[in-house]
Amino acid sequence: MNGDGFKRIVFCDFDGTITVEETFVAMLGKFAPEKMREFTVKFAENKTTLREGVRKVVESIPSREYARMVEFIRDREIRRGFLEFLKFLRERNTPFVVISGGLLDSVRTRLAPFGDCIHAVYAAEVETDGEFLRVISPFEEGDALVSKVRVMSRYEYDESAVIGDGATDHEMAMNSSIVFARDRLAEFMAKKEKRFVPWNDFFDIKNYLAQNWKI
């Protein structure tokens, strides 16, 4: 357990949420194109899980490519209003926690300019001492390489907000007070008939919380 109790906390996905594009998918497509195509087909046919498939793709990449993989993400576009949103949360002593299904070093590299405003970053780690990369994930569970609800359970809080866009955010969204959803996550929430707030950029989220999270 984290040990710190918070009145409010924000948990946020990274790929396609903080970044405009799905950077992890783009990275794997560049460095392991054949394995990625194979995984995409098998996953669509329900012949593999996200956890199994992503591990196989990453572990097919030679360790010598890792530095280039990390650099690949450094200049990827961040969604509008991100810095302003982080400052808004910091002014209210509300921690911002990033939970990604991608790789920790690459996520941290892209978020380095915002580090002072980010409470913590969670993602899968890799070992590079062998010929090929090896995935290490302290939060591996079920079909997920990174179980986002397991990360959430490390914290104590009265109220939470989740920000996401895809399938890896489903459980996280179902265990939060407020859900900001776009794309596939919004479709999922609608099917479940669960309340969510649609959004386009972080200004939308900031404005909503400014009105609804009264001090």
PDB file of C-alpha atoms in Angstrom:
ATOM      1  CA  MET A   1       0.000   0.000   0.000  1.00  0.00           C
ATOM      2  CA  ASN A   2       1.194   3.472  -0.853  1.00  0.00           C
ATOM      3  CA  GLY A   3       0.584   4.642   2.696  1.00  0.00           C
ATOM      4  CA  ASP A   4      -0.546   8.124   1.668  1.00  0.00           C
ATOM      5  CA  GLY A   5      -4.215   8.935   1.854  1.00  0.00           C
ATOM      6  CA  PHE A   6      -5.530  11.382  -0.744  1.00  0.00           C
ATOM      7  CA  LYS A   7      -8.819  13.184  -0.966  1.00  0.00           C
ATOM      8  CA  ARG A   8      -8.674  12.911  -4.770  1.00  0.00           C
ATOM      9  CA  ILE A   9      -6.395  11.260  -7.299  1.00  0.00           C
ATOM     10  CA  VAL A  10      -6.212  11.020 -11.096  1.00  0.00           C
ATOM     11  CA  PHE A  11      -5.168   7.835 -12.928  1.00  0.00           C
ATOM     12  CA  CYS A  12      -4.354   8.245 -16.609  1.00  0.00           C
ATOM     13  CA  ASP A  13      -3.509   5.992 -19.548  1.00  0.00           C
ATOM     14  CA  PHE A  14      -0.583   7.026 -21.758  1.00  0.00           C
ATOM     15  CA  ASP A  15      -0.822   5.795 -25.375  1.00  0.00           C
ATOM     16  CA  GLY A  16      -3.564   7.506 -27.348  1.00  0.00           C
ATOM     17  CA  THR A  17      -4.580   9.417 -24.211  1.00  0.00           C
ATOM     18  CA  ILE A  18      -1.658  11.618 -23.220  1.00  0.00           C
ATOM     19  CA  THR A  19      -0.129  11.100 -26.660  1.00  0.00           C
ATOM     20  CA  VAL A  20      -2.235  11.779 -29.741  1.00  0.00           C
ATOM     21  CA  GLU A  21      -1.261   8.495 -31.385  1.00  0.00           C
ATOM     22  CA  GLU A  22      -0.827   4.952 -30.082  1.00  0.00           C
ATOM     23  CA  THR A  23       2.923   5.222 -29.637  1.00  0.00           C
ATOM     24  CA  PHE A  24       3.512   1.715 -28.269  1.00  0.00           C
ATOM     25  CA  VAL A  25       1.749   0.110 -31.232  1.00  0.00           C
ATOM     26  CA  ALA A  26       3.748   2.312 -33.601  1.00  0.00           C
ATOM     27  CA  MET A  27       6.984   1.385 -31.835  1.00  0.00           C
ATOM     28  CA  LEU A  28       6.347  -2.364 -32.037  1.00  0.00           C
ATOM     29  CA  GLY A  29       5.290  -2.014 -35.664  1.00  0.00           C
ATOM     30  CA  LYS A  30       8.613  -0.356 -36.453  1.00  0.00           C
ATOM     31  CA  PHE A  31      10.956  -2.642 -34.520  1.00  0.00           C
ATOM     32  CA  ALA A  32       9.121  -5.976 -34.870  1.00  0.00           C
ATOM     33  CA  PRO A  33       6.819  -5.605 -37.923  1.00  0.00           C
ATOM     34  CA  GLU A  34       6.355  -9.304 -38.705  1.00  0.00           C
ATOM     35  CA  LYS A  35       5.699 -10.353 -35.114  1.00  0.00           C
ATOM     36  CA  MET A  36       3.351  -7.408 -34.699  1.00  0.00           C
ATOM     37  CA  ARG A  37       1.331  -8.382 -37.780  1.00  0.00           C
ATOM     38  CA  GLU A  38       1.153 -11.967 -36.513  1.00  0.00           C
ATOM     39  CA  PHE A  39      -0.005 -10.820 -33.083  1.00  0.00           C
ATOM     40  CA  THR A  40      -2.645  -8.482 -34.546  1.00  0.00           C
ATOM     41  CA  VAL A  41      -4.215 -11.328 -36.527  1.00  0.00           C
ATOM     42  CA  LYS A  42      -4.154 -13.791 -33.620  1.00  0.00           C
ATOM     43  CA  PHE A  43      -5.565 -11.233 -31.195  1.00  0.00           C
ATOM     44  CA  ALA A  44      -8.408 -10.372 -33.569  1.00  0.00           C
ATOM     45  CA  GLU A  45      -9.204 -14.099 -33.813  1.00  0.00           C
ATOM     46  CA  ASN A  46      -9.046 -14.515 -30.001  1.00  0.00           C
ATOM     47  CA  LYS A  47      -6.104 -16.899 -30.336  1.00  0.00           C
ATOM     48  CA  THR A  48      -3.877 -14.971 -27.951  1.00  0.00           C
ATOM     49  CA  THR A  49      -4.222 -12.510 -25.084  1.00  0.00           C
ATOM     50  CA  LEU A  50      -2.839  -9.006 -24.933  1.00  0.00           C
ATOM     51  CA  ARG A  51      -0.437 -10.148 -22.212  1.00  0.00           C
ATOM     52  CA  GLU A  52       0.919 -13.106 -24.181  1.00  0.00           C
ATOM     53  CA  GLY A  53       1.020 -11.329 -27.519  1.00  0.00           C
ATOM     54  CA  VAL A  54       2.769  -8.166 -26.403  1.00  0.00           C
ATOM     55  CA  ARG A  55       5.367 -10.172 -24.483  1.00  0.00           C
ATOM     56  CA  LYS A  56       6.169 -12.275 -27.560  1.00  0.00           C
ATOM     57  CA  VAL A  57       6.494  -9.211 -29.774  1.00  0.00           C
ATOM     58  CA  VAL A  58       8.741  -7.300 -27.360  1.00  0.00           C
ATOM     59  CA  GLU A  59      10.894 -10.351 -26.604  1.00  0.00           C
ATOM     60  CA  SER A  60      11.515 -10.914 -30.313  1.00  0.00           C
ATOM     61  CA  ILE A  61      13.420  -7.595 -30.485  1.00  0.00           C
ATOM     62  CA  PRO A  62      17.227  -7.658 -30.096  1.00  0.00           C
ATOM     63  CA  SER A  63      18.478  -5.835 -27.006  1.00  0.00           C
ATOM     64  CA  ARG A  64      20.779  -3.719 -29.159  1.00  0.00           C
ATOM     65  CA  GLU A  65      17.679  -1.947 -30.525  1.00  0.00           C
ATOM     66  CA  TYR A  66      16.430  -0.826 -27.128  1.00  0.00           C
ATOM     67  CA  ALA A  67      18.066   2.605 -27.060  1.00  0.00           C
ATOM     68  CA  ARG A  68      16.526   3.379 -30.450  1.00  0.00           C
ATOM     69  CA  MET A  69      13.121   2.204 -29.202  1.00  0.00           C
ATOM     70  CA  VAL A  70      13.251   4.590 -26.277  1.00  0.00           C
ATOM     71  CA  GLU A  71      14.284   7.466 -28.529  1.00  0.00           C
ATOM     72  CA  PHE A  72      11.466   6.642 -30.954  1.00  0.00           C
ATOM     73  CA  ILE A  73       8.899   8.106 -28.565  1.00  0.00           C
ATOM     74  CA  ARG A  74      10.761  11.220 -27.402  1.00  0.00           C
ATOM     75  CA  ASP A  75       9.081  13.729 -29.745  1.00  0.00           C
ATOM     76  CA  ARG A  76       5.635  12.156 -30.148  1.00  0.00           C
ATOM     77  CA  GLU A  77       2.809  14.666 -30.010  1.00  0.00           C
ATOM     78  CA  ILE A  78       1.136  15.313 -26.655  1.00  0.00           C
ATOM     79  CA  ARG A  79      -2.576  16.067 -26.543  1.00  0.00           C
ATOM     80  CA  ARG A  80      -3.562  19.731 -26.091  1.00  0.00           C
ATOM     81  CA  GLY A  81      -3.881  21.138 -22.602  1.00  0.00           C
ATOM     82  CA  PHE A  82      -1.762  18.499 -20.863  1.00  0.00           C
ATOM     83  CA  LEU A  83       0.623  20.866 -19.090  1.00  0.00           C
ATOM     84  CA  GLU A  84      -2.190  23.207 -18.084  1.00  0.00           C
ATOM     85  CA  PHE A  85      -4.108  20.248 -16.656  1.00  0.00           C
ATOM     86  CA  LEU A  86      -1.101  19.061 -14.657  1.00  0.00           C
ATOM     87  CA  LYS A  87      -0.626  22.542 -13.199  1.00  0.00           C
ATOM     88  CA  PHE A  88      -4.326  22.644 -12.314  1.00  0.00           C
ATOM     89  CA  LEU A  89      -3.964  19.377 -10.364  1.00  0.00           C
ATOM     90  CA  ARG A  90      -0.765  20.467  -8.633  1.00  0.00           C
ATOM     91  CA  GLU A  91      -2.432  23.655  -7.424  1.00  0.00           C
ATOM     92  CA  ARG A  92      -5.061  21.437  -5.795  1.00  0.00           C
ATOM     93  CA  ASN A  93      -2.590  18.924  -4.342  1.00  0.00           C
ATOM     94  CA  THR A  94      -4.151  16.180  -6.446  1.00  0.00           C
ATOM     95  CA  PRO A  95      -1.670  13.479  -7.562  1.00  0.00           C
ATOM     96  CA  PHE A  96      -1.522  12.506 -11.232  1.00  0.00           C
ATOM     97  CA  VAL A  97      -0.573   8.857 -11.773  1.00  0.00           C
ATOM     98  CA  VAL A  98       0.227   7.474 -15.239  1.00  0.00           C
ATOM     99  CA  ILE A  99      -0.487   3.769 -15.830  1.00  0.00           C
ATOM    100  CA  SER A 100       0.640   2.470 -19.204  1.00  0.00           C
ATOM    101  CA  GLY A 101       0.532  -0.906 -20.892  1.00  0.00           C
ATOM    102  CA  GLY A 102       3.735   0.075 -22.692  1.00  0.00           C
ATOM    103  CA  LEU A 103       7.371   0.172 -21.604  1.00  0.00           C
ATOM    104  CA  LEU A 104       8.458   2.227 -18.611  1.00  0.00           C
ATOM    105  CA  ASP A 105      11.645   3.762 -20.053  1.00  0.00           C
ATOM    106  CA  SER A 106       9.900   5.030 -23.170  1.00  0.00           C
ATOM    107  CA  VAL A 107       6.954   6.478 -21.235  1.00  0.00           C
ATOM    108  CA  ARG A 108       9.262   8.196 -18.761  1.00  0.00           C
ATOM    109  CA  THR A 109      11.369   9.582 -21.604  1.00  0.00           C
ATOM    110  CA  ARG A 110       8.379  11.257 -23.236  1.00  0.00           C
ATOM    111  CA  LEU A 111       7.039  12.558 -19.927  1.00  0.00           C
ATOM    112  CA  ALA A 112      10.391  13.838 -18.648  1.00  0.00           C
ATOM    113  CA  PRO A 113       9.547  17.519 -19.401  1.00  0.00           C
ATOM    114  CA  PHE A 114       6.480  17.199 -17.137  1.00  0.00           C
ATOM    115  CA  GLY A 115       8.158  15.231 -14.362  1.00  0.00           C
ATOM    116  CA  ASP A 116       7.658  17.785 -11.592  1.00  0.00           C
ATOM    117  CA  CYS A 117       3.886  17.562 -12.026  1.00  0.00           C
ATOM    118  CA  ILE A 118       3.575  13.759 -12.228  1.00  0.00           C
ATOM    119  CA  HIS A 119       3.252  11.776  -8.997  1.00  0.00           C
ATOM    120  CA  ALA A 120       4.224   8.362 -10.443  1.00  0.00           C
ATOM    121  CA  VAL A 121       4.531   6.370 -13.680  1.00  0.00           C
ATOM    122  CA  TYR A 122       3.786   2.640 -13.938  1.00  0.00           C
ATOM    123  CA  ALA A 123       4.452   0.419 -16.962  1.00  0.00           C
ATOM    124  CA  ALA A 124       6.231  -2.796 -17.925  1.00  0.00           C
ATOM    125  CA  GLU A 125      10.010  -2.904 -17.574  1.00  0.00           C
ATOM    126  CA  VAL A 126      12.533  -4.745 -19.720  1.00  0.00           C
ATOM    127  CA  GLU A 127      15.882  -6.406 -19.155  1.00  0.00           C
ATOM    128  CA  THR A 128      18.505  -5.866 -21.836  1.00  0.00           C
ATOM    129  CA  ASP A 129      21.387  -8.050 -20.647  1.00  0.00           C
ATOM    130  CA  GLY A 130      20.534 -10.912 -23.019  1.00  0.00           C
ATOM    131  CA  GLU A 131      20.519 -11.077 -26.819  1.00  0.00           C
ATOM    132  CA  PHE A 132      16.788 -10.256 -26.868  1.00  0.00           C
ATOM    133  CA  LEU A 133      14.681  -8.050 -24.633  1.00  0.00           C
ATOM    134  CA  ARG A 134      12.927  -9.658 -21.678  1.00  0.00           C
ATOM    135  CA  VAL A 135       9.743  -8.198 -20.209  1.00  0.00           C
ATOM    136  CA  ILE A 136       9.435  -7.752 -16.443  1.00  0.00           C
ATOM    137  CA  SER A 137       6.109  -6.538 -15.054  1.00  0.00           C
ATOM    138  CA  PRO A 138       5.428  -6.348 -11.302  1.00  0.00           C
ATOM    139  CA  PHE A 139       1.728  -5.794 -12.030  1.00  0.00           C
ATOM    140  CA  GLU A 140       1.110  -8.647 -14.463  1.00  0.00           C
ATOM    141  CA  GLU A 141      -2.256 -10.300 -13.904  1.00  0.00           C
ATOM    142  CA  GLY A 142      -4.894 -12.144 -15.927  1.00  0.00           C
ATOM    143  CA  ASP A 143      -4.803 -11.035 -19.554  1.00  0.00           C
ATOM    144  CA  ALA A 144      -2.956  -7.807 -18.733  1.00  0.00           C
ATOM    145  CA  LEU A 145       0.781  -7.239 -18.826  1.00  0.00           C
ATOM    146  CA  VAL A 146       0.101  -4.298 -16.514  1.00  0.00           C
ATOM    147  CA  SER A 147      -3.028  -4.651 -14.388  1.00  0.00           C
ATOM    148  CA  LYS A 148      -4.132  -1.071 -13.933  1.00  0.00           C
ATOM    149  CA  VAL A 149      -6.507  -1.864 -11.075  1.00  0.00           C
ATOM    150  CA  ARG A 150      -3.624  -3.461  -9.179  1.00  0.00           C
ATOM    151  CA  VAL A 151      -1.747  -0.200  -9.458  1.00  0.00           C
ATOM    152  CA  MET A 152      -4.811   1.715  -8.299  1.00  0.00           C
ATOM    153  CA  SER A 153      -5.042  -0.540  -5.237  1.00  0.00           C
ATOM    154  CA  ARG A 154      -1.653   0.751  -4.047  1.00  0.00           C
ATOM    155  CA  TYR A 155      -3.267   4.067  -3.179  1.00  0.00           C
ATOM    156  CA  GLU A 156      -5.798   5.195  -0.614  1.00  0.00           C
ATOM    157  CA  TYR A 157      -8.186   7.932  -1.688  1.00  0.00           C
ATOM    158  CA  ASP A 158     -11.735   9.184  -1.268  1.00  0.00           C
ATOM    159  CA  GLU A 159     -12.421   9.986  -4.913  1.00  0.00           C
ATOM    160  CA  SER A 160     -10.714   9.116  -8.188  1.00  0.00           C
ATOM    161  CA  ALA A 161     -10.832  10.147 -11.818  1.00  0.00           C
ATOM    162  CA  VAL A 162      -9.728   7.883 -14.662  1.00  0.00           C
ATOM    163  CA  ILE A 163      -8.718   9.132 -18.110  1.00  0.00           C
ATOM    164  CA  GLY A 164      -8.457   6.659 -20.967  1.00  0.00           C
ATOM    165  CA  ASP A 165      -9.250   5.613 -24.496  1.00  0.00           C
ATOM    166  CA  GLY A 166      -8.963   1.852 -24.977  1.00  0.00           C
ATOM    167  CA  ALA A 167      -9.507  -1.750 -23.927  1.00  0.00           C
ATOM    168  CA  THR A 168      -6.695  -1.748 -21.368  1.00  0.00           C
ATOM    169  CA  ASP A 169      -8.615   0.938 -19.452  1.00  0.00           C
ATOM    170  CA  HIS A 170     -11.873  -1.020 -19.008  1.00  0.00           C
ATOM    171  CA  GLU A 171     -11.304  -2.338 -15.483  1.00  0.00           C
ATOM    172  CA  MET A 172      -9.718   0.897 -14.346  1.00  0.00           C
ATOM    173  CA  ALA A 173     -12.770   2.814 -15.536  1.00  0.00           C
ATOM    174  CA  MET A 174     -15.180   0.449 -13.795  1.00  0.00           C
ATOM    175  CA  ASN A 175     -13.407   1.116 -10.499  1.00  0.00           C
ATOM    176  CA  SER A 176     -13.387   4.907 -10.522  1.00  0.00           C
ATOM    177  CA  SER A 177     -15.602   7.749  -9.318  1.00  0.00           C
ATOM    178  CA  ILE A 178     -15.369   9.750 -12.563  1.00  0.00           C
ATOM    179  CA  VAL A 179     -14.417   8.411 -15.994  1.00  0.00           C
ATOM    180  CA  PHE A 180     -13.190  10.552 -18.882  1.00  0.00           C
ATOM    181  CA  ALA A 181     -13.498   8.308 -21.924  1.00  0.00           C
ATOM    182  CA  ARG A 182     -12.880   8.604 -25.639  1.00  0.00           C
ATOM    183  CA  ASP A 183     -12.781   6.185 -28.577  1.00  0.00           C
ATOM    184  CA  ARG A 184     -13.079   2.485 -27.621  1.00  0.00           C
ATOM    185  CA  LEU A 185     -13.354   3.172 -23.900  1.00  0.00           C
ATOM    186  CA  ALA A 186     -16.319   5.477 -24.538  1.00  0.00           C
ATOM    187  CA  GLU A 187     -17.967   2.713 -26.605  1.00  0.00           C
ATOM    188  CA  PHE A 188     -17.380   0.225 -23.793  1.00  0.00           C
ATOM    189  CA  MET A 189     -18.850   2.512 -21.135  1.00  0.00           C
ATOM    190  CA  ALA A 190     -21.887   3.189 -23.301  1.00  0.00           C
ATOM    191  CA  LYS A 191     -22.497  -0.539 -23.787  1.00  0.00           C
ATOM    192  CA  LYS A 192     -22.211  -1.082 -20.047  1.00  0.00           C
ATOM    193  CA  GLU A 193     -24.609   1.829 -19.519  1.00  0.00           C
ATOM    194  CA  LYS A 194     -22.075   3.407 -17.197  1.00  0.00           C
ATOM    195  CA  ARG A 195     -21.777   7.161 -16.867  1.00  0.00           C
ATOM    196  CA  PHE A 196     -18.715   8.798 -18.422  1.00  0.00           C
ATOM    197  CA  VAL A 197     -17.563  12.214 -19.560  1.00  0.00           C
ATOM    198  CA  PRO A 198     -16.529  12.463 -23.242  1.00  0.00           C
ATOM    199  CA  TRP A 199     -13.462  14.570 -23.974  1.00  0.00           C
ATOM    200  CA  ASN A 200     -11.237  15.745 -26.810  1.00  0.00           C
ATOM    201  CA  ASP A 201      -8.305  17.344 -25.000  1.00  0.00           C
ATOM    202  CA  PHE A 202      -7.095  18.012 -21.469  1.00  0.00           C
ATOM    203  CA  PHE A 203      -8.695  21.450 -21.439  1.00  0.00           C
ATOM    204  CA  ASP A 204     -12.064  19.641 -21.489  1.00  0.00           C
ATOM    205  CA  ILE A 205     -11.102  17.591 -18.429  1.00  0.00           C
ATOM    206  CA  LYS A 206      -9.663  20.579 -16.593  1.00  0.00           C
ATOM    207  CA  ASN A 207     -12.806  22.629 -17.171  1.00  0.00           C
ATOM    208  CA  TYR A 208     -15.072  19.808 -16.033  1.00  0.00           C
ATOM    209  CA  LEU A 209     -13.144  19.186 -12.812  1.00  0.00           C
ATOM    210  CA  ALA A 210     -12.887  22.925 -12.094  1.00  0.00           C
ATOM    211  CA  GLN A 211     -16.681  23.001 -12.021  1.00  0.00           C
ATOM    212  CA  ASN A 212     -17.292  19.691 -10.242  1.00  0.00           C
ATOM    213  CA  TRP A 213     -14.367  19.223  -7.877  1.00  0.00           C
ATOM    214  CA  LYS A 214     -15.013  22.005  -5.431  1.00  0.00           C
ATOM    215  CA  ILE A 215     -12.408  22.526  -2.717  1.00  0.00           C
TER     216      ILE A 215
END
